[in-house]
mmCIF file of C-alpha atoms in Angstrom:
data_model
loop_
_atom_site.group_PDB
_atom_site.id
_atom_site.type_symbol
_atom_site.label_atom_id
_atom_site.label_comp_id
_atom_site.label_asym_id
_atom_site.label_seq_id
_atom_site.Cartn_x
_atom_site.Cartn_y
_atom_site.Cartn_z
ATOM 1 C CA UNK E 245 129.948 135.465 144.396
ATOM 2 C CA UNK E 246 131.515 135.519 140.942
ATOM 3 C CA UNK E 247 129.853 135.605 137.595
ATOM 4 C CA UNK E 248 128.273 132.511 136.149
ATOM 5 C CA UNK E 249 130.876 130.478 134.302
ATOM 6 C CA UNK E 250 131.077 130.593 130.521
ATOM 7 C CA UNK E 251 132.105 127.620 128.431
ATOM 8 C CA UNK E 252 135.321 127.894 126.459
ATOM 9 C CA UNK E 253 134.057 125.454 123.813
ATOM 10 C CA UNK E 254 131.833 128.093 122.274
ATOM 11 C CA UNK E 255 132.900 131.189 120.386
ATOM 12 C CA UNK E 256 129.904 133.035 121.819
ATOM 13 C CA UNK E 257 129.111 133.487 125.484
ATOM 14 C CA UNK E 258 126.204 132.069 127.437
ATOM 15 C CA UNK E 259 124.158 135.280 127.596
ATOM 16 C CA UNK E 260 124.598 135.756 123.847
ATOM 17 C CA UNK E 261 123.524 132.189 123.027
ATOM 18 C CA UNK E 262 120.248 132.328 124.960
ATOM 19 C CA UNK E 263 119.331 135.612 123.251
ATOM 20 C CA UNK E 264 120.545 134.908 119.693
ATOM 21 C CA UNK E 265 119.397 131.334 119.241
ATOM 22 C CA UNK E 266 119.657 129.258 116.089
ATOM 23 C CA UNK E 267 116.058 128.997 114.905
ATOM 24 C CA UNK E 268 113.239 131.532 114.938
ATOM 25 C CA UNK E 269 111.230 130.851 111.754
ATOM 26 C CA UNK E 270 111.103 134.574 110.968
ATOM 27 C CA UNK E 271 113.666 134.939 108.194
ATOM 28 C CA UNK E 272 111.104 136.183 105.661
ATOM 29 C CA UNK E 273 109.773 138.959 107.909
ATOM 30 C CA UNK E 274 112.915 139.997 109.759
ATOM 31 C CA UNK E 275 111.069 139.695 113.073
ATOM 32 C CA UNK E 276 113.498 140.043 115.989
ATOM 33 C CA UNK E 277 111.341 137.923 118.297
ATOM 34 C CA UNK E 278 110.097 134.522 117.109
ATOM 35 C CA UNK E 279 106.402 134.408 116.156
ATOM 36 C CA UNK E 280 103.773 132.195 117.737
ATOM 37 C CA UNK E 281 102.280 129.420 115.606
ATOM 38 C CA UNK E 282 98.859 128.749 117.211
ATOM 39 C CA UNK E 283 97.776 126.189 114.658
ATOM 40 C CA UNK E 284 96.576 122.646 115.184
ATOM 41 C CA UNK E 285 97.422 121.434 111.680
ATOM 42 C CA UNK E 286 99.606 122.210 108.662
ATOM 43 C CA UNK E 287 99.303 121.900 104.887
ATOM 44 C CA UNK E 288 100.727 118.570 103.798
ATOM 45 C CA UNK E 289 104.195 118.642 102.262
ATOM 46 C CA UNK E 290 105.435 121.908 103.785
ATOM 47 C CA UNK E 291 109.190 122.574 103.903
ATOM 48 C CA UNK E 292 109.366 122.308 107.707
ATOM 49 C CA UNK E 293 107.922 118.792 107.676
ATOM 50 C CA UNK E 294 105.095 119.699 110.078
ATOM 51 C CA UNK E 295 101.744 117.926 109.945
ATOM 52 C CA UNK E 296 99.892 118.196 113.291
ATOM 53 C CA UNK E 297 100.878 120.158 116.383
ATOM 54 C CA UNK E 298 100.616 117.146 118.679
ATOM 55 C CA UNK E 299 103.605 115.746 116.789
ATOM 56 C CA UNK E 300 105.514 118.974 116.223
ATOM 57 C CA UNK E 301 105.259 122.741 115.917
ATOM 58 C CA UNK E 302 107.746 125.506 115.011
ATOM 59 C CA UNK E 303 107.543 126.851 118.591
ATOM 60 C CA UNK E 304 108.515 123.413 119.906
ATOM 61 C CA UNK E 305 111.496 123.334 117.579
ATOM 62 C CA UNK E 306 112.619 126.849 118.515
ATOM 63 C CA UNK E 307 112.600 126.035 122.233
ATOM 64 C CA UNK E 308 114.272 122.668 121.670
ATOM 65 C CA UNK E 309 117.045 124.399 119.748
ATOM 66 C CA UNK E 310 117.715 126.847 122.600
ATOM 67 C CA UNK E 311 117.620 124.108 125.236
ATOM 68 C CA UNK E 312 119.982 121.767 123.386
ATOM 69 C CA UNK E 313 122.393 124.658 122.880
ATOM 70 C CA UNK E 314 122.226 125.579 126.565
ATOM 71 C CA UNK E 315 122.693 121.952 127.635
ATOM 72 C CA UNK E 316 125.412 121.458 124.990
ATOM 73 C CA UNK E 317 123.833 118.319 123.583
ATOM 74 C CA UNK E 318 122.419 116.966 120.355
ATOM 75 C CA UNK E 319 118.742 116.635 121.189
ATOM 76 C CA UNK E 320 115.983 118.196 123.289
ATOM 77 C CA UNK E 321 112.291 117.298 123.472
ATOM 78 C CA UNK E 322 109.657 119.568 125.017
ATOM 79 C CA UNK E 323 106.480 118.578 126.845
ATOM 80 C CA UNK E 324 103.427 120.151 128.451
ATOM 81 C CA UNK E 325 104.852 119.937 131.993
ATOM 82 C CA UNK E 326 107.615 118.349 134.026
ATOM 83 C CA UNK E 327 105.212 115.524 134.911
ATOM 84 C CA UNK E 328 104.528 114.998 131.191
ATOM 85 C CA UNK E 329 108.279 114.748 130.588
ATOM 86 C CA UNK E 330 108.515 112.119 133.335
ATOM 87 C CA UNK E 331 105.631 110.216 131.774
ATOM 88 C CA UNK E 332 107.328 110.276 128.364
ATOM 89 C CA UNK E 333 110.480 108.709 129.781
ATOM 90 C CA UNK E 334 108.709 106.056 131.830
ATOM 91 C CA UNK E 335 106.445 105.097 128.911
ATOM 92 C CA UNK E 336 109.516 103.557 127.276
ATOM 93 C CA UNK E 337 109.677 100.889 130.011
ATOM 94 C CA UNK E 338 107.610 97.723 130.293
ATOM 95 C CA UNK E 339 105.695 95.888 132.991
ATOM 96 C CA UNK E 340 108.044 94.225 135.480
ATOM 97 C CA UNK E 341 110.870 96.720 134.959
ATOM 98 C CA UNK E 342 112.467 98.204 138.063
ATOM 99 C CA UNK E 343 113.430 101.849 138.521
ATOM 100 C CA UNK E 344 115.990 102.440 141.250
ATOM 101 C CA UNK E 345 115.164 105.855 142.704
ATOM 102 C CA UNK E 346 116.822 108.297 145.058
ATOM 103 C CA UNK E 347 114.624 108.261 148.171
ATOM 104 C CA UNK E 348 114.152 112.052 148.131
ATOM 105 C CA UNK E 349 112.422 113.017 144.898
ATOM 106 C CA UNK E 350 109.831 115.645 144.015
ATOM 107 C CA UNK E 351 106.488 114.625 145.560
ATOM 108 C CA UNK E 352 104.662 114.449 142.222
ATOM 109 C CA UNK E 353 107.365 112.136 140.867
ATOM 110 C CA UNK E 354 106.854 109.851 143.858
ATOM 111 C CA UNK E 355 103.085 109.964 143.362
ATOM 112 C CA UNK E 356 103.422 109.037 139.684
ATOM 113 C CA UNK E 357 105.646 106.067 140.453
ATOM 114 C CA UNK E 358 103.719 104.824 143.497
ATOM 115 C CA UNK E 359 100.109 105.546 142.548
ATOM 116 C CA UNK E 360 100.031 105.438 138.741
ATOM 117 C CA UNK E 361 102.867 103.549 137.100
ATOM 118 C CA UNK E 362 102.881 100.708 139.617
ATOM 119 C CA UNK E 363 99.325 99.824 138.512
ATOM 120 C CA UNK E 364 100.856 98.942 135.142
ATOM 121 C CA UNK E 365 103.437 96.638 136.679
ATOM 122 C CA UNK E 366 106.345 99.074 136.978
ATOM 123 C CA UNK E 367 108.406 98.539 140.124
ATOM 124 C CA UNK E 368 110.287 101.147 142.161
ATOM 125 C CA UNK E 369 112.959 100.757 144.827
ATOM 126 C CA UNK E 370 113.944 103.760 146.955
ATOM 127 C CA UNK E 371 117.481 104.167 148.262
ATOM 128 C CA UNK E 372 119.732 106.880 149.672
ATOM 129 C CA UNK E 373 122.191 107.563 146.855
ATOM 130 C CA UNK E 374 124.443 109.617 149.138
ATOM 131 C CA UNK E 375 125.554 106.405 150.850
ATOM 132 C CA UNK E 376 128.792 104.856 149.538
ATOM 133 C CA UNK E 377 127.267 101.415 148.910
ATOM 134 C CA UNK E 378 125.246 102.514 145.877
ATOM 135 C CA UNK E 379 127.383 100.376 143.541
ATOM 136 C CA UNK E 380 126.514 97.231 145.464
ATOM 137 C CA UNK E 381 122.827 98.181 145.468
ATOM 138 C CA UNK E 382 122.817 98.761 141.710
ATOM 139 C CA UNK E 383 124.599 95.460 141.094
ATOM 140 C CA UNK E 384 122.160 93.553 143.303
ATOM 141 C CA UNK E 385 118.982 95.078 141.862
ATOM 142 C CA UNK E 386 120.031 95.372 138.192
ATOM 143 C CA UNK E 387 117.362 98.018 137.487
ATOM 144 C CA UNK E 388 116.049 98.979 134.064
ATOM 145 C CA UNK E 389 116.628 102.628 134.948
ATOM 146 C CA UNK E 390 118.124 104.833 137.666
ATOM 147 C CA UNK E 391 116.325 108.040 138.653
ATOM 148 C CA UNK E 392 117.939 110.789 140.695
ATOM 149 C CA UNK E 393 117.687 114.507 141.450
ATOM 150 C CA UNK E 394 120.557 116.743 142.463
ATOM 151 C CA UNK E 395 120.045 118.931 144.393
ATOM 152 C CA UNK E 396 117.021 117.002 145.673
ATOM 153 C CA UNK E 397 113.636 118.487 146.465
ATOM 154 C CA UNK E 398 113.315 119.693 149.204
ATOM 155 C CA UNK E 399 116.284 118.420 151.230
ATOM 156 C CA UNK E 400 118.954 119.679 148.815
ATOM 157 C CA UNK E 401 120.978 116.477 148.973
ATOM 158 C CA UNK E 402 123.804 116.465 146.422
ATOM 159 C CA UNK E 403 124.087 113.174 144.549
ATOM 160 C CA UNK E 404 127.325 112.061 142.893
ATOM 161 C CA UNK E 405 126.060 112.079 139.313
ATOM 162 C CA UNK E 406 129.399 111.251 137.712
ATOM 163 C CA UNK E 407 130.097 108.385 140.135
ATOM 164 C CA UNK E 408 126.684 106.804 139.603
ATOM 165 C CA UNK E 409 126.798 107.232 135.829
ATOM 166 C CA UNK E 410 130.339 105.879 135.539
ATOM 167 C CA UNK E 411 129.246 102.665 137.244
ATOM 168 C CA UNK E 412 125.784 102.413 135.626
ATOM 169 C CA UNK E 413 127.043 103.031 132.097
ATOM 170 C CA UNK E 414 129.249 99.950 132.377
ATOM 171 C CA UNK E 415 126.078 97.952 133.034
ATOM 172 C CA UNK E 416 124.196 99.796 130.254
ATOM 173 C CA UNK E 417 121.637 101.130 132.715
ATOM 174 C CA UNK E 418 120.206 104.508 131.647
ATOM 175 C CA UNK E 419 120.417 107.255 134.271
ATOM 176 C CA UNK E 420 117.828 110.036 134.460
ATOM 177 C CA UNK E 421 118.809 113.209 136.314
ATOM 178 C CA UNK E 422 116.145 115.735 137.255
ATOM 179 C CA UNK E 423 118.154 118.938 136.864
ATOM 180 C CA UNK E 424 115.329 121.377 137.640
ATOM 181 C CA UNK E 425 116.939 122.961 140.723
ATOM 182 C CA UNK E 426 120.351 123.476 139.106
ATOM 183 C CA UNK E 427 119.464 124.130 135.435
ATOM 184 C CA UNK E 428 122.137 123.687 132.736
ATOM 185 C CA UNK E 429 123.663 126.981 133.897
ATOM 186 C CA UNK E 430 124.967 125.399 137.115
ATOM 187 C CA UNK E 431 125.223 121.723 136.220
ATOM 188 C CA UNK E 432 125.175 119.627 133.042
ATOM 189 C CA UNK E 433 124.221 116.024 133.841
ATOM 190 C CA UNK E 434 124.917 114.775 130.310
ATOM 191 C CA UNK E 435 128.532 115.934 130.602
ATOM 192 C CA UNK E 436 128.722 113.899 133.821
ATOM 193 C CA UNK E 437 127.542 110.742 132.039
ATOM 194 C CA UNK E 438 123.758 110.836 132.416
ATOM 195 C CA UNK E 439 121.573 109.433 129.662
ATOM 196 C CA UNK E 440 118.736 111.913 130.111
ATOM 197 C CA UNK E 441 118.629 115.374 131.675
ATOM 198 C CA UNK E 442 115.106 116.246 132.776
ATOM 199 C CA UNK E 443 113.915 119.777 133.546
ATOM 200 C CA UNK E 444 110.626 121.303 134.557
ATOM 201 C CA UNK E 445 110.827 124.363 132.325
ATOM 202 C CA UNK E 446 107.961 125.800 134.377
ATOM 203 C CA UNK E 447 110.556 126.765 136.971
ATOM 204 C CA UNK E 448 113.861 128.598 136.326
ATOM 205 C CA UNK E 449 113.935 128.146 132.547
ATOM 206 C CA UNK E 450 110.745 130.164 132.123
ATOM 207 C CA UNK E 451 111.260 132.101 135.332
ATOM 208 C CA UNK E 452 108.042 134.116 135.415
ATOM 209 C CA UNK E 453 105.473 131.682 136.882
ATOM 210 C CA UNK E 454 103.184 132.074 133.883
ATOM 211 C CA UNK E 455 103.661 128.898 131.812
ATOM 212 C CA UNK E 456 103.895 125.136 132.256
ATOM 213 C CA UNK E 457 106.464 123.013 130.488
ATOM 214 C CA UNK E 458 108.973 120.195 130.700
ATOM 215 C CA UNK E 459 111.977 119.109 128.667
ATOM 216 C CA UNK E 460 114.338 116.160 128.284
ATOM 217 C CA UNK E 461 117.815 116.560 126.784
ATOM 218 C CA UNK E 462 119.983 113.708 125.533
ATOM 219 C CA UNK E 463 122.881 112.778 123.276
ATOM 220 C CA UNK E 464 121.082 109.599 122.173
ATOM 221 C CA UNK E 465 119.195 109.552 118.871
ATOM 222 C CA UNK E 466 117.432 106.404 120.084
ATOM 223 C CA UNK E 467 116.089 108.206 123.141
ATOM 224 C CA UNK E 468 115.138 111.224 121.046
ATOM 225 C CA UNK E 469 112.977 108.954 118.881
ATOM 226 C CA UNK E 470 111.383 107.379 121.977
ATOM 227 C CA UNK E 471 110.562 110.792 123.426
ATOM 228 C CA UNK E 472 109.122 112.081 120.157
ATOM 229 C CA UNK E 473 106.955 108.969 119.909
ATOM 230 C CA UNK E 474 105.675 109.493 123.467
ATOM 231 C CA UNK E 475 104.914 113.146 122.760
ATOM 232 C CA UNK E 476 102.790 112.181 119.753
ATOM 233 C CA UNK E 477 101.260 108.910 120.941
ATOM 234 C CA UNK E 478 100.365 110.033 124.482
ATOM 235 C CA UNK E 479 99.478 113.641 123.692
ATOM 236 C CA UNK E 480 102.177 115.057 125.986
ATOM 237 C CA UNK E 481 102.917 118.038 123.756
ATOM 238 C CA UNK E 482 103.039 121.592 125.130
ATOM 239 C CA UNK E 483 101.094 124.507 123.678
ATOM 240 C CA UNK E 484 102.812 126.784 121.134
ATOM 241 C CA UNK E 485 102.056 129.773 123.360
ATOM 242 C CA UNK E 486 103.687 128.200 126.437
ATOM 243 C CA UNK E 487 106.747 127.357 124.344
ATOM 244 C CA UNK E 488 106.854 130.972 123.167
ATOM 245 C CA UNK E 489 106.671 132.226 126.761
ATOM 246 C CA UNK E 490 109.412 129.820 127.886
ATOM 247 C CA UNK E 491 111.604 130.823 124.942
ATOM 248 C CA UNK E 492 111.144 134.434 125.976
ATOM 249 C CA UNK E 493 111.909 133.618 129.603
ATOM 250 C CA UNK E 494 115.100 131.720 128.855
ATOM 251 C CA UNK E 495 116.666 134.824 127.326
ATOM 252 C CA UNK E 496 117.108 136.293 130.828
ATOM 253 C CA UNK E 497 117.922 133.026 132.635
ATOM 254 C CA UNK E 498 121.615 133.786 133.303
ATOM 255 C CA UNK E 499 120.802 137.299 134.560
ATOM 256 C CA UNK E 500 117.945 136.143 136.763
ATOM 257 C CA UNK E 501 119.768 133.173 138.181
ATOM 258 C CA UNK E 502 122.860 135.136 139.124
ATOM 259 C CA UNK E 503 120.757 137.627 141.076
ATOM 260 C CA UNK E 504 118.743 134.838 142.715
ATOM 261 C CA UNK E 505 121.866 132.944 143.752
ATOM 262 C CA UNK E 506 123.483 136.028 145.246
ATOM 263 C CA UNK E 507 120.316 136.633 147.263
ATOM 264 C CA UNK E 508 119.990 132.974 148.277
ATOM 265 C CA UNK E 509 123.521 132.707 149.657
ATOM 266 C CA UNK E 510 122.885 135.751 151.850
ATOM 267 C CA UNK E 511 119.498 134.448 152.983
ATOM 268 C CA UNK E 512 121.076 131.096 153.919
ATOM 269 C CA UNK E 513 123.697 132.833 156.060
ATOM 270 C CA UNK E 514 121.093 135.058 157.698
ATOM 271 C CA UNK E 515 118.882 132.105 158.611
ATOM 272 C CA UNK E 516 121.832 130.126 159.983
ATOM 273 C CA UNK E 517 122.532 132.903 162.506
ATOM 274 C CA UNK E 518 118.963 133.204 163.799
ATOM 275 C CA UNK E 519 118.100 131.318 167.030
ATOM 276 C CA UNK E 520 114.607 130.573 165.712
ATOM 277 C CA UNK E 521 116.156 128.384 163.016
ATOM 278 C CA UNK E 522 117.357 124.906 163.992
ATOM 279 C CA UNK E 523 119.290 124.135 160.807
ATOM 280 C CA UNK E 524 119.890 125.425 157.290
ATOM 281 C CA UNK E 525 120.674 123.467 154.147
ATOM 282 C CA UNK E 526 122.363 125.231 151.209
ATOM 283 C CA UNK E 527 124.749 123.392 148.838
ATOM 284 C CA UNK E 528 127.563 125.965 148.912
ATOM 285 C CA UNK E 529 127.644 126.424 152.698
ATOM 286 C CA UNK E 530 130.520 124.519 154.267
ATOM 287 C CA UNK E 531 128.154 122.878 156.777
ATOM 288 C CA UNK E 532 126.257 121.094 153.993
ATOM 289 C CA UNK E 533 126.861 117.298 154.260
ATOM 290 C CA UNK E 534 127.901 117.082 150.595
ATOM 291 C CA UNK E 535 129.554 120.502 150.358
ATOM 292 C CA UNK E 536 132.759 119.233 148.745
ATOM 293 C CA UNK E 537 130.808 117.290 146.097
ATOM 294 C CA UNK E 538 128.625 120.336 145.415
ATOM 295 C CA UNK E 539 131.757 122.424 144.831
ATOM 296 C CA UNK E 540 132.997 119.912 142.245
ATOM 297 C CA UNK E 541 129.696 119.201 140.541
ATOM 298 C CA UNK E 542 128.024 122.620 140.437
ATOM 299 C CA UNK E 543 129.355 126.007 139.372
ATOM 300 C CA UNK E 544 127.272 127.850 142.003
ATOM 301 C CA UNK E 545 125.000 126.889 144.897
ATOM 302 C CA UNK E 546 121.574 127.534 143.399
ATOM 303 C CA UNK E 547 118.705 129.681 144.638
ATOM 304 C CA UNK E 548 116.856 127.256 146.913
ATOM 305 C CA UNK E 549 117.382 127.339 150.683
ATOM 306 C CA UNK E 550 115.861 124.766 153.024
ATOM 307 C CA UNK E 551 115.574 125.367 156.768
ATOM 308 C CA UNK E 552 114.130 123.705 159.856
ATOM 309 C CA UNK E 553 112.375 126.005 162.297
ATOM 310 C CA UNK E 554 112.507 125.597 166.093
ATOM 311 C CA UNK E 555 108.728 125.437 166.173
ATOM 312 C CA UNK E 556 105.649 123.246 165.951
ATOM 313 C CA UNK E 557 103.820 122.682 162.670
ATOM 314 C CA UNK E 558 101.266 125.356 163.586
ATOM 315 C CA UNK E 559 104.006 127.865 164.394
ATOM 316 C CA UNK E 560 105.923 126.986 161.247
ATOM 317 C CA UNK E 561 102.788 127.452 159.157
ATOM 318 C CA UNK E 562 102.093 130.770 160.875
ATOM 319 C CA UNK E 563 105.664 131.887 160.138
ATOM 320 C CA UNK E 564 105.207 131.127 156.432
ATOM 321 C CA UNK E 565 101.932 133.018 156.326
ATOM 322 C CA UNK E 566 103.396 136.054 158.124
ATOM 323 C CA UNK E 567 105.991 136.642 155.406
ATOM 324 C CA UNK E 568 105.202 139.475 152.996
ATOM 325 C CA UNK E 569 107.568 139.122 150.029
ATOM 326 C CA UNK E 570 107.984 135.341 150.336
ATOM 327 C CA UNK E 571 104.507 134.282 149.216
ATOM 328 C CA UNK E 572 103.449 130.851 150.454
ATOM 329 C CA UNK E 573 102.887 128.899 147.256
ATOM 330 C CA UNK E 574 103.819 125.826 145.271
ATOM 331 C CA UNK E 575 106.522 125.912 142.582
ATOM 332 C CA UNK E 576 109.852 127.718 142.483
ATOM 333 C CA UNK E 577 112.336 129.439 140.202
ATOM 334 C CA UNK E 578 110.338 132.546 139.351
ATOM 335 C CA UNK E 579 111.548 136.116 139.705
ATOM 336 C CA UNK E 580 109.436 136.372 142.872
ATOM 337 C CA UNK E 581 110.417 134.787 146.187
ATOM 338 C CA UNK E 582 108.270 131.942 147.514
ATOM 339 C CA UNK E 583 108.131 129.894 150.695
ATOM 340 C CA UNK E 584 106.779 126.353 150.817
ATOM 341 C CA UNK E 585 105.873 123.892 153.600
ATOM 342 C CA UNK E 586 106.856 120.617 151.880
ATOM 343 C CA UNK E 587 105.162 118.247 154.334
ATOM 344 C CA UNK E 588 101.713 119.648 153.508
ATOM 345 C CA UNK E 589 102.348 121.032 150.027
ATOM 346 C CA UNK E 590 104.835 119.582 147.503
ATOM 347 C CA UNK E 591 105.126 116.252 149.361
ATOM 348 C CA UNK E 592 101.597 115.997 150.763
ATOM 349 C CA UNK E 593 101.005 112.817 148.721
ATOM 350 C CA UNK E 594 104.022 111.084 150.298
ATOM 351 C CA UNK E 595 103.197 108.930 153.325
ATOM 352 C CA UNK E 596 103.937 110.379 156.753
ATOM 353 C CA UNK E 597 106.220 107.450 157.544
ATOM 354 C CA UNK E 598 108.296 108.012 154.410
ATOM 355 C CA UNK E 599 108.529 111.749 155.031
ATOM 356 C CA UNK E 600 109.774 111.230 158.568
ATOM 357 C CA UNK E 601 112.207 108.534 157.413
ATOM 358 C CA UNK E 602 113.919 110.792 154.879
ATOM 359 C CA UNK E 603 113.716 113.983 156.966
ATOM 360 C CA UNK E 604 110.732 115.970 155.679
ATOM 361 C CA UNK E 605 109.396 117.121 159.044
ATOM 362 C CA UNK E 606 106.522 119.434 159.963
ATOM 363 C CA UNK E 607 109.080 122.142 160.793
ATOM 364 C CA UNK E 608 110.828 122.037 157.408
ATOM 365 C CA UNK E 609 110.419 124.984 155.036
ATOM 366 C CA UNK E 610 111.766 125.626 151.550
ATOM 367 C CA UNK E 611 112.608 129.062 150.206
ATOM 368 C CA UNK E 612 112.752 129.812 146.483
ATOM 369 C CA UNK E 613 114.699 133.061 146.503
ATOM 370 C CA UNK E 614 113.810 135.616 143.859
ATOM 371 C CA UNK E 615 115.226 138.784 142.353
ATOM 372 C CA UNK E 616 113.959 141.331 144.871
ATOM 373 C CA UNK E 617 116.288 143.681 146.764
ATOM 374 C CA UNK E 618 118.110 141.675 149.408
ATOM 375 C CA UNK E 619 117.412 144.321 152.057
ATOM 376 C CA UNK E 620 113.665 143.863 151.616
ATOM 377 C CA UNK E 621 113.886 140.066 151.741
ATOM 378 C CA UNK E 622 116.104 140.183 154.821
ATOM 379 C CA UNK E 623 113.773 142.562 156.659
ATOM 380 C CA UNK E 624 110.786 140.382 155.759
ATOM 381 C CA UNK E 625 112.475 137.334 157.272
ATOM 382 C CA UNK E 626 113.432 139.232 160.416
ATOM 383 C CA UNK E 627 109.884 140.430 161.108
ATOM 384 C CA UNK E 628 108.452 136.927 160.596
ATOM 385 C CA UNK E 629 111.165 135.179 162.648
ATOM 386 C CA UNK E 630 110.543 137.636 165.471
ATOM 387 C CA UNK E 631 106.970 136.345 165.788
ATOM 388 C CA UNK E 632 108.008 132.741 166.502
ATOM 389 C CA UNK E 633 107.523 132.000 170.205
#
């Protein structure tokens, strides 16, 4: 595996930009690290233009500056969680609007659309965006918005972002891409034509499993205004402390991610060779259904590996619990390795029929590969796989 690609457009490299960011609000003190501003309100008429933390805080602005630089875009807006970021986007729509969604989305996204937003008249249609007829489907439905993930959670489907955006932009349909699994290090949806790039900063951006956050990046000033309004009007703002933690975490993102990806590619190959494993899904393995697209669209394969075990649900669950370094837990993207059973965890709120239809079976597991020594992770997998019978 090579080093993470650097962009020739910038005079400074990626690692330098995430460490030496534009704003830190510490010019008067000379503080190397940005301070925390744990205040709810501000004196009227201050130079920064702040009034109340629900509508803005220096720690928000610092993080937004780093994220927009990393994503290479004009605007970023931060929120209290990935779900809050989703809510901010959807709040711009109106009753009767249709969102055309990739059928495999994060379980909490599905729950929001199906169990919350639909009560306010918002409609959703679920399709497989890997099929070549997506243009016809978009033309027939004429949605108010298109919502995709790539890679998807947990099946790691790779969606043709550029192809969808090229067609949708002609029809002036905004496209939202959840870029949480890839991060701007591996994939930049806005450069591929997306209107909004959504990220749960809880995951790789922060990278230490100790803060919640979400962010939306865009080149559109109109969308930036909509997102800022939602942050203020709906109370979707993050805490200054969480923003400070995420800003700290992002400084090591390229280093962490490179180690995680190197480990993940080796874990994927190890699992593929074990008879206890029925199948493995990893974007940069040549047996991935969208491998060629992944090679074009992403700079590296990411640090998530999905596998199907030759076992019952009880045996699969027991396998997950018998792992030592891969802790069985929700979330992903931290420095520690995790294993997840999507059918009963991240996608528990999705109906059994839908899960079976799209391929989330009781034998499916998802690995978030961390920064540990690969020898320890490999040995941990071997001891747990040896117990499957």
